[in-house]
Short mmCIF file of C-alpha atoms in Angstrom, two decimals:
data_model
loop_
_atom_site.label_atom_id
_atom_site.label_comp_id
_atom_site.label_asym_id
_atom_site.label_seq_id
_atom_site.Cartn_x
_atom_site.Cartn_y
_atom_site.Cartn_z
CA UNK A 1473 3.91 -73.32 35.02
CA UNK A 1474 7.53 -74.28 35.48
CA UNK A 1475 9.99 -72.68 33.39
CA UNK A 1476 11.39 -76.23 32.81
CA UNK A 1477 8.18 -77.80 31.07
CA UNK A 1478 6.37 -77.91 27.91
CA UNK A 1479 3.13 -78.29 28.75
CA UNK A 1480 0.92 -76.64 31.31
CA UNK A 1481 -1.32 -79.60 32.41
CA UNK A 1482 -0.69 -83.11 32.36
CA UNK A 1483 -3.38 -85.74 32.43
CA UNK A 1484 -3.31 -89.89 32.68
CA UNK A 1485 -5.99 -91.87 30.54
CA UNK A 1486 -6.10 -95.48 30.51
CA UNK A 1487 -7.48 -97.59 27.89
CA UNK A 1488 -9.39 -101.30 29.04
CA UNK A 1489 -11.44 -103.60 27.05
CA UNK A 1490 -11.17 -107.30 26.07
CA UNK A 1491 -7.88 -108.55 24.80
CA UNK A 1492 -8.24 -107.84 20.46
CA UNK A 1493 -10.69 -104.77 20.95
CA UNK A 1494 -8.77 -102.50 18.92
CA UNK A 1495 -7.13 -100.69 22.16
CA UNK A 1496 -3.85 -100.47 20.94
CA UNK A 1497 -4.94 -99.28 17.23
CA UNK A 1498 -6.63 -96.58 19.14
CA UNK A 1499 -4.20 -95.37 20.53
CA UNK A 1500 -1.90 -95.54 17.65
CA UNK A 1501 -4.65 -93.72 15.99
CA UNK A 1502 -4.63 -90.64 18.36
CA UNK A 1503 -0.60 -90.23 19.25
CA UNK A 1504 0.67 -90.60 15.84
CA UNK A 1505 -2.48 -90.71 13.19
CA UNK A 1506 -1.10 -93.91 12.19
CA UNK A 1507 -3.05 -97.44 11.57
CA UNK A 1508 -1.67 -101.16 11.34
CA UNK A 1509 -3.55 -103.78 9.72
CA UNK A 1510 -1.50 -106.21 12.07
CA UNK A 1511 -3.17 -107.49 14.88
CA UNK A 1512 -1.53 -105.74 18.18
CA UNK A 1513 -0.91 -107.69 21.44
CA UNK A 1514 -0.61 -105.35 24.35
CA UNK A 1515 2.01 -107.31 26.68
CA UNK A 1516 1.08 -105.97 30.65
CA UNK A 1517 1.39 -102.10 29.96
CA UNK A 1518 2.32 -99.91 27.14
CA UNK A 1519 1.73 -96.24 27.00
CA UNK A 1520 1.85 -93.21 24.34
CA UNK A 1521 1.99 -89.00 25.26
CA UNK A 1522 0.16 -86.78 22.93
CA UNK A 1523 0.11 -83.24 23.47
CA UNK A 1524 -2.58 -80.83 22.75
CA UNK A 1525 -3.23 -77.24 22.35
CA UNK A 1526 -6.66 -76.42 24.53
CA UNK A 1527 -7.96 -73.00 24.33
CA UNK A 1528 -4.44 -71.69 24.35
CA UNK A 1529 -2.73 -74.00 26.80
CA UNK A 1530 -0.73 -77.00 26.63
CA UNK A 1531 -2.10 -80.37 28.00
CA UNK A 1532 -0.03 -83.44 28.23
CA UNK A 1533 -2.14 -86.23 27.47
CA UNK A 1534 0.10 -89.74 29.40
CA UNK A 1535 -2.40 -92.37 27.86
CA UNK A 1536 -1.77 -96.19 29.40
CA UNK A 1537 -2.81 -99.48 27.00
CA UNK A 1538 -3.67 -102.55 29.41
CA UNK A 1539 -3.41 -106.07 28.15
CA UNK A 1540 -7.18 -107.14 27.95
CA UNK A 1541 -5.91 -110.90 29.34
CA UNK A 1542 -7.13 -112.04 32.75
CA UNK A 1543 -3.33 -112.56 34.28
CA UNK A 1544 -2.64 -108.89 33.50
CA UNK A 1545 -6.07 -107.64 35.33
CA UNK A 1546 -4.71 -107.51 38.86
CA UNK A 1547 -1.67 -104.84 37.74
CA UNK A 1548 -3.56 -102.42 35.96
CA UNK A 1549 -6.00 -102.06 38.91
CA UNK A 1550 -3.58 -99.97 40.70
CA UNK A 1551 -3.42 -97.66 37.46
CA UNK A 1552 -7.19 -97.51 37.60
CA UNK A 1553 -6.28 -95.17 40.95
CA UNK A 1554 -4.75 -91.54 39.69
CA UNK A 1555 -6.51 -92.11 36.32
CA UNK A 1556 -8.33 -88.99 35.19
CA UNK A 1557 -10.79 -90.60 32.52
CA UNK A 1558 -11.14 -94.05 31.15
CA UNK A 1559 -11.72 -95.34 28.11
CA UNK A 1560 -13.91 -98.79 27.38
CA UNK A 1561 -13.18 -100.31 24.42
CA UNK A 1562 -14.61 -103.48 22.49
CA UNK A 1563 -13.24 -105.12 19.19
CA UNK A 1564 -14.21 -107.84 16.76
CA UNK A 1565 -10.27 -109.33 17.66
CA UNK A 1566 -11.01 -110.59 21.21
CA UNK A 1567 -10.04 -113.82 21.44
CA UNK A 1568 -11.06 -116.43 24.05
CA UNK A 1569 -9.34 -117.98 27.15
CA UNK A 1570 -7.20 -114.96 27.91
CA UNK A 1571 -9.15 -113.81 31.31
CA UNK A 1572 -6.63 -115.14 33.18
CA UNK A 1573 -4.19 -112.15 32.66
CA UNK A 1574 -6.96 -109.53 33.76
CA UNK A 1575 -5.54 -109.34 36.94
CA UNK A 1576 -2.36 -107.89 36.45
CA UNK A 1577 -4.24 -104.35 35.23
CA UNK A 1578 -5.58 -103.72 38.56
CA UNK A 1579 -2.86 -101.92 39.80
CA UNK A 1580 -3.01 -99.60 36.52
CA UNK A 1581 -5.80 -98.27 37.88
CA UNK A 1582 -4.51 -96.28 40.57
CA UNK A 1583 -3.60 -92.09 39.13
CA UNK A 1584 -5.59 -92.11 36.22
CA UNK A 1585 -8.40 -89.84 35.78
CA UNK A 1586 -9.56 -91.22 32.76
CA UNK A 1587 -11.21 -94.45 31.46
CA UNK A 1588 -12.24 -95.34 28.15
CA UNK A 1589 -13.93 -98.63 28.03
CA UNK A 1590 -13.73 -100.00 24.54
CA UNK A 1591 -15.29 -102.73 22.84
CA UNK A 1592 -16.06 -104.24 18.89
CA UNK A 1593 -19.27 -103.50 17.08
CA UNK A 1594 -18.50 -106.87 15.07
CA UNK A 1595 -17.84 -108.84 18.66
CA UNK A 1596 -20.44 -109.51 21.04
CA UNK A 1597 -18.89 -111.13 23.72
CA UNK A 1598 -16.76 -108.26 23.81
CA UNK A 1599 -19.18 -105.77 24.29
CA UNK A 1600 -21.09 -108.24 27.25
CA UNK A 1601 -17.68 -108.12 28.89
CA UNK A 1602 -17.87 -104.17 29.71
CA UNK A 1603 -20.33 -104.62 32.33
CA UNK A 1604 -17.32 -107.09 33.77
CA UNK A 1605 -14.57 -104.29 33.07
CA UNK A 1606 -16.72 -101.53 34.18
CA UNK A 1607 -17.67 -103.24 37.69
CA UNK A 1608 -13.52 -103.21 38.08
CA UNK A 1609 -13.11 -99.99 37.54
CA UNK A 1610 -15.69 -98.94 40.18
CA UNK A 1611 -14.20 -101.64 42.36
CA UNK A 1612 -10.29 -100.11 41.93
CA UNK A 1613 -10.36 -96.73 40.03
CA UNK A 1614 -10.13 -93.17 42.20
CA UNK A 1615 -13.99 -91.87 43.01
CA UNK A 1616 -15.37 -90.13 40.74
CA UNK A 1617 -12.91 -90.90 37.78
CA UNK A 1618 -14.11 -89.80 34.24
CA UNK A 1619 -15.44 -92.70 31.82
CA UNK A 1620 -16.54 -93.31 28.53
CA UNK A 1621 -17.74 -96.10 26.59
CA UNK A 1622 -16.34 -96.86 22.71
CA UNK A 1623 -17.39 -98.90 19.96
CA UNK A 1624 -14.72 -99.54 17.76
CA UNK A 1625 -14.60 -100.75 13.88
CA UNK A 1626 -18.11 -98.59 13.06
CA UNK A 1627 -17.04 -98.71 9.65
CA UNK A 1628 -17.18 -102.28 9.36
CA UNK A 1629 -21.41 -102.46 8.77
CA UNK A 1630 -21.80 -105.89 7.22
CA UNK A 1631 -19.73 -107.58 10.28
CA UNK A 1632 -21.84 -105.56 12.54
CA UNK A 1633 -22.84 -107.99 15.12
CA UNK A 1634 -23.54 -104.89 18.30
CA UNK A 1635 -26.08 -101.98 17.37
CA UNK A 1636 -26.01 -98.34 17.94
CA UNK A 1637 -28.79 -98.10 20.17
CA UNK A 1638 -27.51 -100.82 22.07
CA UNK A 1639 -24.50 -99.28 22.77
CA UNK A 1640 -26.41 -96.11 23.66
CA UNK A 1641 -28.48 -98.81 26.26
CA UNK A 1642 -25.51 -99.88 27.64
CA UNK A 1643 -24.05 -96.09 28.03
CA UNK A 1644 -27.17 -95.12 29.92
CA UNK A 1645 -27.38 -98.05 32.26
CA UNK A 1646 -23.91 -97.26 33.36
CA UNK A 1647 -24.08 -93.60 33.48
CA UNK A 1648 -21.25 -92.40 30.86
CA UNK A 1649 -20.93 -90.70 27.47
CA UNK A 1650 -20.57 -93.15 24.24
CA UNK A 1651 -19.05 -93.13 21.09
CA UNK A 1652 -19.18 -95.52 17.97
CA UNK A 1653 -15.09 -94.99 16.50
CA UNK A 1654 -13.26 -96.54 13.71
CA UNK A 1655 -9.14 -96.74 14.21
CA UNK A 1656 -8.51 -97.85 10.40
CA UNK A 1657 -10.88 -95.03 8.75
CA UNK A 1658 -9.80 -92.60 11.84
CA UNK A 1659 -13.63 -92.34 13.07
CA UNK A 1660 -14.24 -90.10 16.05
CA UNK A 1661 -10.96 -91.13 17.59
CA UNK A 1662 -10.10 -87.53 18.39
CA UNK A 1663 -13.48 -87.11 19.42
CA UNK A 1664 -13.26 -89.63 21.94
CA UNK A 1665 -10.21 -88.57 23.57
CA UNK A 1666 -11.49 -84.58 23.36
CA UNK A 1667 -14.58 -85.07 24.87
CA UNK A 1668 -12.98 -87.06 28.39
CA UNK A 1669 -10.74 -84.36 28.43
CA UNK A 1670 -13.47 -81.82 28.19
CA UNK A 1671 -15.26 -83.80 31.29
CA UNK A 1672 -12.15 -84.22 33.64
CA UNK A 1673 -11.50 -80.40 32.91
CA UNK A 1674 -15.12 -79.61 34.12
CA UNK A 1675 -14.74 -82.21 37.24
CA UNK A 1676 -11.54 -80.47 38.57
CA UNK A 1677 -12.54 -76.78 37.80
CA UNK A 1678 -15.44 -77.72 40.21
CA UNK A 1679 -13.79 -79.54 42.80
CA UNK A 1680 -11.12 -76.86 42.71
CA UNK A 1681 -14.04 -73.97 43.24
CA UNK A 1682 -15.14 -76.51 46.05
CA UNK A 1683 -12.24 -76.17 47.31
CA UNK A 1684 -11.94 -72.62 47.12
CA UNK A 1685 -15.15 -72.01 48.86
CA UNK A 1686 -13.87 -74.30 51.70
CA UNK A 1687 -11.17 -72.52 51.96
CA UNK A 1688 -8.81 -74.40 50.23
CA UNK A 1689 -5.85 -73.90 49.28
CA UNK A 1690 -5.32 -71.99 45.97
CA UNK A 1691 -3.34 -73.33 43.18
CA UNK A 1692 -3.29 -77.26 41.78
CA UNK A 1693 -0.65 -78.84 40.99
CA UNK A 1694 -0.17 -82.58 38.60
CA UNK A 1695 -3.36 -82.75 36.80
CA UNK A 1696 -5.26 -79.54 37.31
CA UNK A 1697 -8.02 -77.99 35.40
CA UNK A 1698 -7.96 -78.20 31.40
CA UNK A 1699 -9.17 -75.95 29.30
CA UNK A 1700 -12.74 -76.87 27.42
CA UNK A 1701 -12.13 -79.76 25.02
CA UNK A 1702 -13.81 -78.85 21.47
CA UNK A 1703 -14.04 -80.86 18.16
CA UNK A 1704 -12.74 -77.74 16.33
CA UNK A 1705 -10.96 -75.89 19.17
CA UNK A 1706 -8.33 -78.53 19.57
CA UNK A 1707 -5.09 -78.60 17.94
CA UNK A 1708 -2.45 -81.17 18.19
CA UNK A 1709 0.86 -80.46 18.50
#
């Protein structure tokens, strides 16, 4: 670790999901433990750093918010690349027409090693649009990036439009962990965020021992190997 730096380990997450999912309330959620009842509009790219305390080091969490709008699609793709996890989100606030600024995410794509797709229990178009997101990500996101799917506003029962088990469904078609998270009553946001961590970690401790046994050279550097990501072993700093 360089003497100049405060963290040992520094990872990029990017958040996708329609435009209204809840994204940006997520993220609010997990950098500052705060909550607006406002309704956020991400403009192109917006991003928050969180540090954490895993198993005695220091990991840097650089966590990107994409516009959900088609016109912004094409510039996150490129942050899709370098990701280290991703995040799908869905929300009840999606609102229609916007597709045409999806395209400026694209290039977002490119570094991060982390997806979370998210989408809204109360919105189903929203949650029928991951399939859409999640076919761009494969199309533009680094092989082998980490992803996992979110349901947001699980407290909100009686506008429940999306079902557990179909969420689950939709998790196991694509091959990815899922969560069910509420922002406002600060739901399994932590969770969510832990638990990529906890899966990029394992990904690059094994590429690095693949690595080692090819005779690799020793030593990462950027986003190496993170120490296991628990619900109670975490601490925020």
């Amino acid at each position: 670790m360089s003497s100049n730096r405060n963290y040992d380990f520094l990872i990029k997450l990017l958040l996708i999901g329609d435009s209204g999912v809840g994204k940006s309330c997520c993220l609010l959620r997990f950098s500052e433990d705060s909550f607006t009842p406002s309704f956020i509009t991400t403009i192109g790219i917006d991003f928050k750093i969180r540090t954490i305390e895993l198993d005695g080091k220091r990991v840097k969490l650089q966590i990107w918010d994409t516009a959900g709008q088609e016109r912004f699609r094409t510039i996150t793709t490129a942050y899709y690349r370098g990701a280290m996890g991703i995040l799908l989100v869905y929300d009840v606030w999606d609102t229609a027409g916007q597709e045409r600024f999806r395209t400026i995410t694209t290039a977002y794509y490119r570094g991060a090693m982390g997806i979370l797709l998210v989408y809204d229990v109360t919105d189903e178009r929203s949650f029928n649009n991951i399939r859409t997101w999640f076919a761009n990500v494969e199309q533009h996101a680094t092989e082998g990036v980490n992803k996992i799917l979110i349901g947001n506003k699980c407290d909100w029962e009686d506008k429940r439009v999306v079902s557990t088990e179909q969420g689950q469904q939709l998790a196991d078609e694509l091959g990815i962990p899922f969560l069910e998270v509420s922002a406002k009553s600060n739901i399994n946001i932590d969770k969510a965020f832990y638990s990529l961590a906890a899966d990029i970690k394992k990904r690059l401790i094994d590429n690095q021992k693949s690595e080692a046994g090819a005779g690799g050279a020793s030593g990462g550097a950027g986003g190496v190997p993170i120490a296991q990501a628990g619900g109670s072993g975490g601490k925020c700093c």
